[in-house]
Amino acid sequence: MSADSVTTSIRELVAEREIIITCGSGGVGKTTTAAAIGAMVAATTDRKVLVLTVDPARRLATAMGLSEFGNVESQVPPELLDEARVDRGSASGDEDDAAGTAGELWAAMLDTHQSWNDLIRRHAPDQRTIDAILANPIYQSFTSTFVQSHDYIAMERLYELQESGDYDLIVVDTPPTRNAIDFLAAPERMADFFSSRLLRWLIAPYRSRVVNAASKPFLVAADRILGAQFLSDIADFFILFQSMYDGFVERAEAVSEVLADHRTSFVVVSTLEAAPSREARFFMSELKKRKLNLGALVLNKTLPPLLLERGALRDAEEVRKNPSDVASKVPQRVGSPKVVGHVLEEIADRYLDYRVLAKREAELRGELSGSVPMVASVPYLSDDVSDLGGLIEMATHLFGSSDPDQR
Ligand SMILES: Nc1ncnc2c1ncn2[C@@H]1O[C@H](COP(=O)(O)OP(=O)(O)O)[C@@H](O)[C@H]1O
Ligand SMILES: [Mg+2]
């Protein structure tokens, strides 16, 4: 997108978009990043923001007023947001940003099974079909067990929320899929599935299939293994779904369009460790291949930049070489020069160890950020990010640290 070429911070990126999707491998901070972006935009602008989350840690969910999974969006109590606003305003000295804004923060946790039920209720042609589908055992296990059905419904739900026009910005957290691109492919796969030959075969009138000579041996065997009830449940499931096929294909295509729209942007989150970095790289190349908009790369839980400063290295090496010399310059009341010398030596050793890690991080950062429009770094914060204050703190790094020169 041309807008990306002039966008230099996540703050700007988010200002220009209506949907932000965080993605990356498990545990890197997708959920926290999504919540932090949402909280910061709600606290500093007058936009109405929804964070659509998948698996928030319990304390974070509680902090956002989410007590259980459900599709109902609930508003984070405005007074909590006000508190975070005030803290943020005084912490950064940037009170203009925080003052007089009327942003709202909403949150919802995706419930796969309930979302499917809602979808059926909305799109089945009549009540009889709705009841029959919801009661069908194949449908029930399809919606609660298949990971694919989870990926698909997450995208459906996003589409529906976006269509509702209720929110100025929707920040979407993605499920911990085995393969990070699964949910990108979910709408396509759903469309393929509903227009496939397998499906047509399955929904050919059940009776005529039973007498079909070619399929008879299969059905006899299947019947013995799975039971006649299972086969008839399967047939019923697909026959019931038949009335909605075209709708599914159309909607799946519409969802794909929303993902590709210029108002949607992906934020890839990674830590600077080998496995998540590899996955992030793969993910970024998939986004490119699919012509989806990669807005930014967030490097989370990074080591502090001080570790790479030359001056600090010189000092650490000096201490390492000559601990007792340095210790002799420390005021006596701290302890005996010998003990202080040991402590300093130990600290310098640790510092040099961390520096090795920091250099490795810097290399990975270089490898990762080559083709990304923008990179933001968030250090490892001393506290778990589990309340609005923590989210705003994290967002301060996210929104502030984007530095094109760091790339
Ligand atoms: N920058 C950070 N510093 C410290 N802890 C963090 C940071 N980012 C995330 N965390 C913590 O790491 C854990 C995993 O984060 P989460 O957002 O749930 O990851 P994901 O959604 O990618 O699986 C959470 O406990 C969260 O509070
Ligand atoms: Mg998560």
GROMACS .gro file of C-alpha atoms and ligand atoms in nm:
model
  435
    1MET     CA    1   0.000   0.000   0.000
    2SER     CA    2   0.127   0.341  -0.084
    3ALA     CA    3   0.021   0.468   0.258
    4ASP     CA    4   0.275   0.234   0.417
    5SER     CA    5   0.564   0.398   0.239
    6VAL     CA    6   0.509   0.718   0.436
    7THR     CA    7   0.391   0.561   0.759
    8THR     CA    8   0.671   0.566   1.010
    9SER     CA    9   0.510   0.461   1.335
   10ILE     CA   10   0.254   0.215   1.455
   11ARG     CA   11   0.054   0.511   1.581
   12GLU     CA   12   0.023   0.641   1.225
   13LEU     CA   13  -0.036   0.298   1.081
   14VAL     CA   14  -0.324   0.239   1.317
   15ALA     CA   15  -0.468   0.586   1.254
   16GLU     CA   16  -0.503   0.500   0.886
   17ARG     CA   17  -0.659   0.158   0.931
   18GLU     CA   18  -0.989   0.005   1.037
   19ILE     CA   19  -0.868  -0.347   1.099
   20ILE     CA   20  -0.539  -0.454   1.254
   21ILE     CA   21  -0.460  -0.825   1.275
   22THR     CA   22  -0.177  -0.942   1.499
   23CYS     CA   23  -0.016  -1.271   1.408
   24GLY     CA   24   0.291  -1.478   1.487
   25SER     CA   25   0.381  -1.796   1.670
   26GLY     CA   26   0.253  -1.894   2.015
   27GLY     CA   27   0.366  -1.707   2.325
   28VAL     CA   28   0.538  -1.417   2.148
   29GLY     CA   29   0.281  -1.160   2.263
   30LYS     CA   30   0.009  -1.143   1.996
   31THR     CA   31  -0.275  -1.118   2.243
   32THR     CA   32  -0.093  -0.861   2.453
   33THR     CA   33   0.005  -0.655   2.147
   34ALA     CA   34  -0.352  -0.654   2.017
   35ALA     CA   35  -0.485  -0.545   2.355
   36ALA     CA   36  -0.212  -0.282   2.395
   37ILE     CA   37  -0.281  -0.127   2.055
   38GLY     CA   38  -0.655  -0.123   2.130
   39ALA     CA   39  -0.609   0.031   2.474
   40MET     CA   40  -0.373   0.302   2.349
   41VAL     CA   41  -0.596   0.408   2.061
   42ALA     CA   42  -0.902   0.420   2.287
   43ALA     CA   43  -0.708   0.617   2.550
   44THR     CA   44  -0.560   0.875   2.316
   45THR     CA   45  -0.811   0.929   2.036
   46ASP     CA   46  -1.187   0.949   2.014
   47ARG     CA   47  -1.221   0.626   1.823
   48LYS     CA   48  -1.441   0.339   1.933
   49VAL     CA   49  -1.213   0.038   1.942
   50LEU     CA   50  -1.289  -0.332   1.967
   51VAL     CA   51  -1.027  -0.588   2.064
   52LEU     CA   52  -1.139  -0.925   1.936
   53THR     CA   53  -0.930  -1.166   2.133
   54VAL     CA   54  -0.883  -1.540   2.134
   55ASP     CA   55  -0.689  -1.656   2.437
   56PRO     CA   56  -0.613  -1.379   2.685
   57ALA     CA   57  -0.433  -1.477   3.003
   58ARG     CA   58  -0.688  -1.482   3.283
   59ARG     CA   59  -0.560  -1.168   3.456
   60LEU     CA   60  -0.561  -0.971   3.134
   61ALA     CA   61  -0.914  -1.088   3.055
   62THR     CA   62  -1.029  -0.979   3.398
   63ALA     CA   63  -0.857  -0.643   3.357
   64MET     CA   64  -1.053  -0.592   3.037
   65GLY     CA   65  -1.378  -0.689   3.202
   66LEU     CA   66  -1.400  -1.022   3.020
   67SER     CA   67  -1.511  -1.292   3.256
   68GLU     CA   68  -1.605  -1.560   3.009
   69PHE     CA   69  -1.587  -1.648   2.643
   70GLY     CA   70  -1.879  -1.516   2.453
   71ASN     CA   71  -1.964  -1.326   2.146
   72VAL     CA   72  -2.111  -1.032   2.323
   73GLU     CA   73  -1.879  -0.735   2.310
   74SER     CA   74  -1.842  -0.560   2.642
   75GLN     CA   75  -1.708  -0.216   2.711
   76VAL     CA   76  -1.404  -0.179   2.932
   77PRO     CA   77  -1.523   0.044   3.217
   78PRO     CA   78  -1.454   0.404   3.105
   79GLU     CA   79  -1.319   0.494   3.449
   80LEU     CA   80  -1.044   0.232   3.408
   81LEU     CA   81  -0.957   0.380   3.075
   82ASP     CA   82  -0.958   0.727   3.232
   83GLU     CA   83  -0.712   0.612   3.498
   84ALA     CA   84  -0.483   0.466   3.234
   85ARG     CA   85  -0.518   0.791   3.037
   86VAL     CA   86  -0.414   1.002   3.333
   87ASP     CA   87  -0.119   0.774   3.415
   88ARG     CA   88  -0.012   0.778   3.060
   89GLY     CA   89  -0.048   1.154   3.024
   90SER     CA   90   0.166   1.225   3.328
   91ALA     CA   91   0.418   0.949   3.252
   92SER     CA   92   0.503   1.073   2.907
   93GLY     CA   93   0.440   1.442   2.960
   94ASP     CA   94   0.225   1.418   2.651
   95GLU     CA   95  -0.095   1.544   2.805
   96ASP     CA   96  -0.232   1.693   2.485
   97ASP     CA   97  -0.279   1.347   2.348
   98ALA     CA   98  -0.467   1.219   2.644
   99ALA     CA   99  -0.681   1.517   2.731
  100GLY     CA  100  -1.039   1.550   2.621
  101THR     CA  101  -1.062   1.231   2.420
  102ALA     CA  102  -1.376   1.027   2.408
  103GLY     CA  103  -1.237   0.697   2.291
  104GLU     CA  104  -1.407   0.375   2.391
  105LEU     CA  105  -1.248   0.037   2.446
  106TRP     CA  106  -1.455  -0.273   2.384
  107ALA     CA  107  -1.350  -0.633   2.401
  108ALA     CA  108  -1.483  -0.973   2.307
  109MET     CA  109  -1.347  -1.324   2.328
  110LEU     CA  110  -1.424  -1.549   2.038
  111ASP     CA  111  -1.638  -1.852   2.116
  112THR     CA  112  -1.611  -2.083   1.816
  113HIS     CA  113  -1.913  -2.298   1.884
  114GLN     CA  114  -2.142  -2.010   1.967
  115SER     CA  115  -2.025  -1.817   1.661
  116TRP     CA  116  -2.114  -2.107   1.438
  117ASN     CA  117  -2.457  -2.132   1.596
  118ASP     CA  118  -2.514  -1.761   1.541
  119LEU     CA  119  -2.404  -1.795   1.182
  120ILE     CA  120  -2.648  -2.080   1.121
  121ARG     CA  121  -2.929  -1.889   1.288
  122ARG     CA  122  -2.868  -1.594   1.062
  123HIS     CA  123  -2.832  -1.779   0.737
  124ALA     CA  124  -3.042  -2.094   0.744
  125PRO     CA  125  -3.361  -2.054   0.543
  126ASP     CA  126  -3.607  -2.146   0.818
  127GLN     CA  127  -3.643  -2.245   1.182
  128ARG     CA  128  -3.678  -2.614   1.104
  129THR     CA  129  -3.341  -2.618   0.927
  130ILE     CA  130  -3.182  -2.420   1.212
  131ASP     CA  131  -3.307  -2.667   1.473
  132ALA     CA  132  -3.204  -2.969   1.266
  133ILE     CA  133  -2.851  -2.836   1.203
  134LEU     CA  134  -2.790  -2.734   1.562
  135ALA     CA  135  -2.902  -3.076   1.684
  136ASN     CA  136  -2.696  -3.270   1.428
  137PRO     CA  137  -2.406  -3.454   1.599
  138ILE     CA  138  -2.175  -3.410   1.299
  139TYR     CA  139  -2.233  -3.037   1.307
  140GLN     CA  140  -2.162  -3.030   1.680
  141SER     CA  141  -1.830  -3.207   1.652
  142PHE     CA  142  -1.738  -3.011   1.339
  143THR     CA  143  -1.775  -2.680   1.517
  144SER     CA  144  -1.607  -2.776   1.841
  145THR     CA  145  -1.321  -2.998   1.725
  146PHE     CA  146  -1.196  -2.887   1.388
  147VAL     CA  147  -0.927  -2.625   1.412
  148GLN     CA  148  -1.016  -2.517   1.061
  149SER     CA  149  -1.364  -2.434   1.172
  150HIS     CA  150  -1.212  -2.212   1.441
  151ASP     CA  151  -0.994  -2.026   1.193
  152TYR     CA  152  -1.283  -1.977   0.958
  153ILE     CA  153  -1.526  -1.853   1.214
  154ALA     CA  154  -1.272  -1.603   1.348
  155MET     CA  155  -1.260  -1.446   1.004
  156GLU     CA  156  -1.640  -1.464   0.965
  157ARG     CA  157  -1.687  -1.290   1.294
  158LEU     CA  158  -1.442  -1.020   1.193
  159TYR     CA  159  -1.633  -0.969   0.869
  160GLU     CA  160  -1.962  -0.943   1.048
  161LEU     CA  161  -1.829  -0.694   1.303
  162GLN     CA  162  -1.674  -0.484   1.033
  163GLU     CA  163  -1.998  -0.486   0.832
  164SER     CA  164  -2.190  -0.374   1.139
  165GLY     CA  165  -2.001  -0.044   1.127
  166ASP     CA  166  -2.020  -0.024   1.506
  167TYR     CA  167  -1.646   0.027   1.552
  168ASP     CA  168  -1.390   0.267   1.413
  169LEU     CA  169  -1.110   0.020   1.468
  170ILE     CA  170  -1.109  -0.356   1.523
  171VAL     CA  171  -0.790  -0.512   1.653
  172VAL     CA  172  -0.788  -0.885   1.598
  173ASP     CA  173  -0.583  -1.135   1.789
  174THR     CA  174  -0.527  -1.463   1.606
  175PRO     CA  175  -0.562  -1.816   1.737
  176PRO     CA  176  -0.254  -2.018   1.822
  177THR     CA  177  -0.272  -2.219   1.501
  178ARG     CA  178  -0.024  -2.496   1.437
  179ASN     CA  179   0.066  -2.319   1.121
  180ALA     CA  180   0.039  -1.944   1.143
  181ILE     CA  181  -0.107  -1.902   0.796
  182ASP     CA  182  -0.396  -2.140   0.843
  183PHE     CA  183  -0.642  -1.872   0.924
  184LEU     CA  184  -0.544  -1.669   0.619
  185ALA     CA  185  -0.630  -1.967   0.403
  186ALA     CA  186  -0.947  -2.052   0.596
  187PRO     CA  187  -1.198  -1.851   0.389
  188GLU     CA  188  -1.052  -1.982   0.064
  189ARG     CA  189  -1.059  -2.337   0.191
  190MET     CA  190  -1.415  -2.301   0.303
  191ALA     CA  191  -1.515  -2.173  -0.041
  192ASP     CA  192  -1.327  -2.459  -0.208
  193PHE     CA  193  -1.486  -2.711   0.019
  194PHE     CA  194  -1.840  -2.592  -0.045
  195SER     CA  195  -1.791  -2.603  -0.417
  196SER     CA  196  -1.605  -2.934  -0.423
  197ARG     CA  197  -1.699  -3.256  -0.595
  198LEU     CA  198  -1.665  -3.450  -0.274
  199LEU     CA  199  -1.938  -3.240  -0.128
  200ARG     CA  200  -2.162  -3.285  -0.428
  201TRP     CA  201  -2.114  -3.654  -0.396
  202LEU     CA  202  -2.193  -3.647  -0.029
  203ILE     CA  203  -2.513  -3.458  -0.079
  204ALA     CA  204  -2.635  -3.664  -0.371
  205PRO     CA  205  -2.961  -3.798  -0.236
  206TYR     CA  206  -2.864  -4.045   0.032
  207ARG     CA  207  -3.085  -4.322  -0.100
  208SER     CA  208  -2.956  -4.309  -0.454
  209ARG     CA  209  -2.601  -4.331  -0.320
  210VAL     CA  210  -2.684  -4.641  -0.122
  211VAL     CA  211  -2.800  -4.822  -0.436
  212ASN     CA  212  -2.510  -4.693  -0.642
  213ALA     CA  213  -2.308  -5.004  -0.716
  214ALA     CA  214  -1.973  -4.826  -0.711
  215SER     CA  215  -2.015  -4.684  -0.366
  216LYS     CA  216  -2.183  -4.987  -0.216
  217PRO     CA  217  -1.873  -5.170  -0.086
  218PHE     CA  218  -1.751  -4.850   0.076
  219LEU     CA  219  -2.084  -4.787   0.237
  220VAL     CA  220  -2.119  -5.141   0.361
  221ALA     CA  221  -1.775  -5.125   0.520
  222ALA     CA  222  -1.835  -4.777   0.657
  223ASP     CA  223  -2.165  -4.889   0.793
  224ARG     CA  224  -2.000  -5.173   0.977
  225ILE     CA  225  -1.728  -4.955   1.124
  226LEU     CA  226  -1.914  -4.632   1.186
  227GLY     CA  227  -2.272  -4.743   1.218
  228ALA     CA  228  -2.570  -4.652   1.005
  229GLN     CA  229  -2.656  -4.365   1.234
  230PHE     CA  230  -2.325  -4.195   1.166
  231LEU     CA  231  -2.372  -4.220   0.791
  232SER     CA  232  -2.718  -4.082   0.804
  233ASP     CA  233  -2.601  -3.799   1.035
  234ILE     CA  234  -2.333  -3.712   0.784
  235ALA     CA  235  -2.576  -3.716   0.497
  236ASP     CA  236  -2.823  -3.506   0.694
  237PHE     CA  237  -2.555  -3.258   0.787
  238PHE     CA  238  -2.460  -3.192   0.427
  239ILE     CA  239  -2.815  -3.194   0.301
  240LEU     CA  240  -2.911  -2.941   0.567
  241PHE     CA  241  -2.612  -2.728   0.476
  242GLN     CA  242  -2.703  -2.742   0.110
  243SER     CA  243  -2.939  -2.448   0.141
  244MET     CA  244  -2.648  -2.236   0.261
  245TYR     CA  245  -2.366  -2.333   0.024
  246ASP     CA  246  -2.391  -2.038  -0.205
  247GLY     CA  247  -2.404  -1.807   0.093
  248PHE     CA  248  -2.091  -1.968   0.235
  249VAL     CA  249  -1.896  -1.935  -0.085
  250GLU     CA  250  -2.001  -1.572  -0.123
  251ARG     CA  251  -1.920  -1.484   0.235
  252ALA     CA  252  -1.587  -1.663   0.226
  253GLU     CA  253  -1.498  -1.453  -0.078
  254ALA     CA  254  -1.613  -1.138   0.097
  255VAL     CA  255  -1.398  -1.225   0.400
  256SER     CA  256  -1.097  -1.270   0.172
  257GLU     CA  257  -1.166  -0.927   0.028
  258VAL     CA  258  -1.177  -0.768   0.373
  259LEU     CA  259  -0.841  -0.926   0.455
  260ALA     CA  260  -0.689  -0.782   0.139
  261ASP     CA  261  -0.848  -0.438   0.171
  262HIS     CA  262  -0.612  -0.142   0.216
  263ARG     CA  263  -0.792  -0.053   0.538
  264THR     CA  264  -0.672  -0.380   0.686
  265SER     CA  265  -0.317  -0.420   0.806
  266PHE     CA  266  -0.125  -0.712   0.952
  267VAL     CA  267   0.117  -0.672   1.238
  268VAL     CA  268   0.356  -0.965   1.271
  269VAL     CA  269   0.477  -1.022   1.626
  270SER     CA  270   0.792  -1.213   1.710
  271THR     CA  271   1.055  -1.249   1.977
  272LEU     CA  272   1.419  -1.255   1.877
  273GLU     CA  273   1.455  -1.628   1.923
  274ALA     CA  274   1.528  -1.872   1.644
  275ALA     CA  275   1.196  -2.055   1.611
  276PRO     CA  276   0.955  -1.760   1.638
  277SER     CA  277   1.179  -1.555   1.405
  278ARG     CA  278   1.169  -1.829   1.147
  279GLU     CA  279   0.795  -1.842   1.168
  280ALA     CA  280   0.768  -1.464   1.146
  281ARG     CA  281   0.979  -1.462   0.831
  282PHE     CA  282   0.766  -1.730   0.677
  283PHE     CA  283   0.453  -1.545   0.776
  284MET     CA  284   0.573  -1.221   0.622
  285SER     CA  285   0.652  -1.395   0.296
  286GLU     CA  286   0.306  -1.555   0.294
  287LEU     CA  287   0.144  -1.217   0.345
  288LYS     CA  288   0.342  -1.081   0.055
  289LYS     CA  289   0.251  -1.378  -0.165
  290ARG     CA  290  -0.113  -1.326  -0.086
  291LYS     CA  291  -0.083  -0.950  -0.149
  292LEU     CA  292  -0.199  -0.873   0.203
  293ASN     CA  293  -0.077  -0.559   0.376
  294LEU     CA  294   0.207  -0.609   0.615
  295GLY     CA  295   0.202  -0.295   0.828
  296ALA     CA  296   0.471  -0.360   1.086
  297LEU     CA  297   0.690  -0.611   1.257
  298VAL     CA  298   0.686  -0.602   1.636
  299LEU     CA  299   0.991  -0.745   1.807
  300ASN     CA  300   0.876  -0.824   2.155
  301LYS     CA  301   1.057  -0.905   2.478
  302THR     CA  302   1.387  -0.772   2.351
  303LEU     CA  303   1.699  -0.705   2.557
  304PRO     CA  304   1.776  -0.342   2.645
  305PRO     CA  305   1.975  -0.147   2.382
  306LEU     CA  306   2.233  -0.048   2.648
  307LEU     CA  307   2.385  -0.394   2.604
  308LEU     CA  308   2.511  -0.296   2.263
  309GLU     CA  309   2.665   0.036   2.354
  310ARG     CA  310   3.039   0.053   2.293
  311GLY     CA  311   3.114   0.259   2.601
  312ALA     CA  312   2.935   0.010   2.822
  313LEU     CA  313   3.133  -0.275   2.667
  314ARG     CA  314   3.459  -0.094   2.740
  315ASP     CA  315   3.354  -0.044   3.100
  316ALA     CA  316   3.249  -0.405   3.145
  317GLU     CA  317   3.575  -0.530   3.000
  318GLU     CA  318   3.768  -0.296   3.224
  319VAL     CA  319   3.585  -0.430   3.532
  320ARG     CA  320   3.639  -0.785   3.412
  321LYS     CA  321   4.011  -0.734   3.366
  322ASN     CA  322   4.073  -0.555   3.688
  323PRO     CA  323   3.793  -0.602   3.940
  324SER     CA  324   4.000  -0.520   4.248
  325ASP     CA  325   4.120  -0.198   4.090
  326VAL     CA  326   3.766  -0.083   4.026
  327ALA     CA  327   3.655  -0.210   4.367
  328SER     CA  328   3.916   0.006   4.534
  329LYS     CA  329   3.737   0.312   4.394
  330VAL     CA  330   3.405   0.212   4.548
  331PRO     CA  331   3.336   0.381   4.884
  332GLN     CA  332   3.441   0.158   5.173
  333ARG     CA  333   3.105   0.146   5.341
  334VAL     CA  334   2.977  -0.082   5.065
  335GLY     CA  335   3.193  -0.372   5.183
  336SER     CA  336   3.546  -0.505   5.173
  337PRO     CA  337   3.726  -0.436   4.842
  338LYS     CA  338   3.775  -0.810   4.797
  339VAL     CA  339   3.401  -0.889   4.820
  340VAL     CA  340   3.308  -0.589   4.608
  341GLY     CA  341   3.567  -0.706   4.355
  342HIS     CA  342   3.402  -1.050   4.332
  343VAL     CA  343   3.058  -0.898   4.294
  344LEU     CA  344   3.175  -0.662   4.022
  345GLU     CA  345   3.351  -0.944   3.841
  346GLU     CA  346   3.034  -1.153   3.852
  347ILE     CA  347   2.822  -0.864   3.724
  348ALA     CA  348   3.067  -0.791   3.443
  349ASP     CA  349   3.059  -1.159   3.343
  350ARG     CA  350   2.680  -1.158   3.327
  351TYR     CA  351   2.686  -0.835   3.134
  352LEU     CA  352   2.922  -0.984   2.876
  353ASP     CA  353   2.702  -1.298   2.851
  354TYR     CA  354   2.395  -1.085   2.790
  355ARG     CA  355   2.588  -0.886   2.537
  356VAL     CA  356   2.644  -1.203   2.336
  357LEU     CA  357   2.270  -1.263   2.340
  358ALA     CA  358   2.205  -0.901   2.246
  359LYS     CA  359   2.439  -0.934   1.948
  360ARG     CA  360   2.256  -1.245   1.839
  361GLU     CA  361   1.931  -1.050   1.873
  362ALA     CA  362   2.072  -0.769   1.664
  363GLU     CA  363   2.165  -1.015   1.389
  364LEU     CA  364   1.818  -1.166   1.389
  365ARG     CA  365   1.667  -0.819   1.389
  366GLY     CA  366   1.870  -0.737   1.080
  367GLU     CA  367   1.766  -1.057   0.903
  368LEU     CA  368   1.401  -1.002   0.987
  369SER     CA  369   1.357  -0.637   0.915
  370GLY     CA  370   1.490  -0.624   0.560
  371SER     CA  371   1.158  -0.609   0.378
  372VAL     CA  372   0.930  -0.474   0.648
  373PRO     CA  373   0.786  -0.124   0.619
  374MET     CA  374   0.835  -0.063   0.991
  375VAL     CA  375   0.985  -0.230   1.295
  376ALA     CA  376   0.889  -0.160   1.657
  377SER     CA  377   1.070  -0.305   1.956
  378VAL     CA  378   0.925  -0.371   2.298
  379PRO     CA  379   1.167  -0.465   2.574
  380TYR     CA  380   1.106  -0.741   2.821
  381LEU     CA  381   0.896  -0.561   3.078
  382SER     CA  382   0.959  -0.639   3.441
  383ASP     CA  383   0.594  -0.712   3.513
  384ASP     CA  384   0.357  -0.941   3.333
  385VAL     CA  385   0.130  -0.727   3.120
  386SER     CA  386  -0.198  -0.789   3.294
  387ASP     CA  387  -0.382  -0.461   3.344
  388LEU     CA  388  -0.466  -0.150   3.149
  389GLY     CA  389  -0.166   0.035   3.292
  390GLY     CA  390   0.062  -0.245   3.170
  391LEU     CA  391  -0.103  -0.239   2.828
  392ILE     CA  392  -0.052   0.135   2.799
  393GLU     CA  393   0.311   0.094   2.904
  394MET     CA  394   0.361  -0.169   2.639
  395ALA     CA  395   0.186   0.050   2.382
  396THR     CA  396   0.414   0.342   2.468
  397HIS     CA  397   0.703   0.128   2.342
  398LEU     CA  398   0.503   0.004   2.045
  399PHE     CA  399   0.392   0.348   1.937
  400GLY     CA  400   0.710   0.525   2.021
  401SER     CA  401   0.999   0.304   1.926
  402SER     CA  402   0.938   0.266   1.554
  403ASP     CA  403   1.260   0.386   1.415
  404PRO     CA  404   1.331   0.344   1.046
  405ASP     CA  405   1.702   0.382   1.124
  406GLN     CA  406   1.694   0.074   1.339
  407ARG     CA  407   1.624  -0.139   1.040
  408LIG     N1  408   0.711  -0.718   2.648
  408LIG     C1  409   0.673  -0.806   2.742
  408LIG     N2  410   0.737  -0.810   2.861
  408LIG     C2  411   0.701  -0.899   2.957
  408LIG     N3  412   0.602  -0.989   2.943
  408LIG     C3  413   0.535  -0.991   2.825
  408LIG     C4  414   0.565  -0.900   2.720
  408LIG     N4  415   0.481  -0.926   2.616
  408LIG     C5  416   0.401  -1.028   2.656
  408LIG     N5  417   0.433  -1.069   2.781
  408LIG     C6  418   0.373  -1.180   2.857
  408LIG     O1  419   0.399  -1.301   2.784
  408LIG     C7  420   0.291  -1.391   2.798
  408LIG     C8  421   0.242  -1.436   2.659
  408LIG     O2  422   0.187  -1.326   2.591
  408LIG     P1  423   0.060  -1.344   2.494
  408LIG     O3  424   0.024  -1.208   2.445
  408LIG     O4  425  -0.049  -1.419   2.563
  408LIG     O5  426   0.123  -1.431   2.377
  408LIG     P2  427   0.050  -1.497   2.250
  408LIG     O6  428  -0.087  -1.439   2.239
  408LIG     O7  429   0.137  -1.463   2.133
  408LIG     O8  430   0.049  -1.643   2.277
  408LIG     C9  431   0.184  -1.319   2.879
  408LIG     O9  432   0.194  -1.362   3.011
  408LIG    C10  433   0.223  -1.172   2.869
  408LIG    O10  434   0.184  -1.098   2.982
  409MG      MG  435  -0.268  -1.535   2.232
   0.00000   0.00000   0.00000
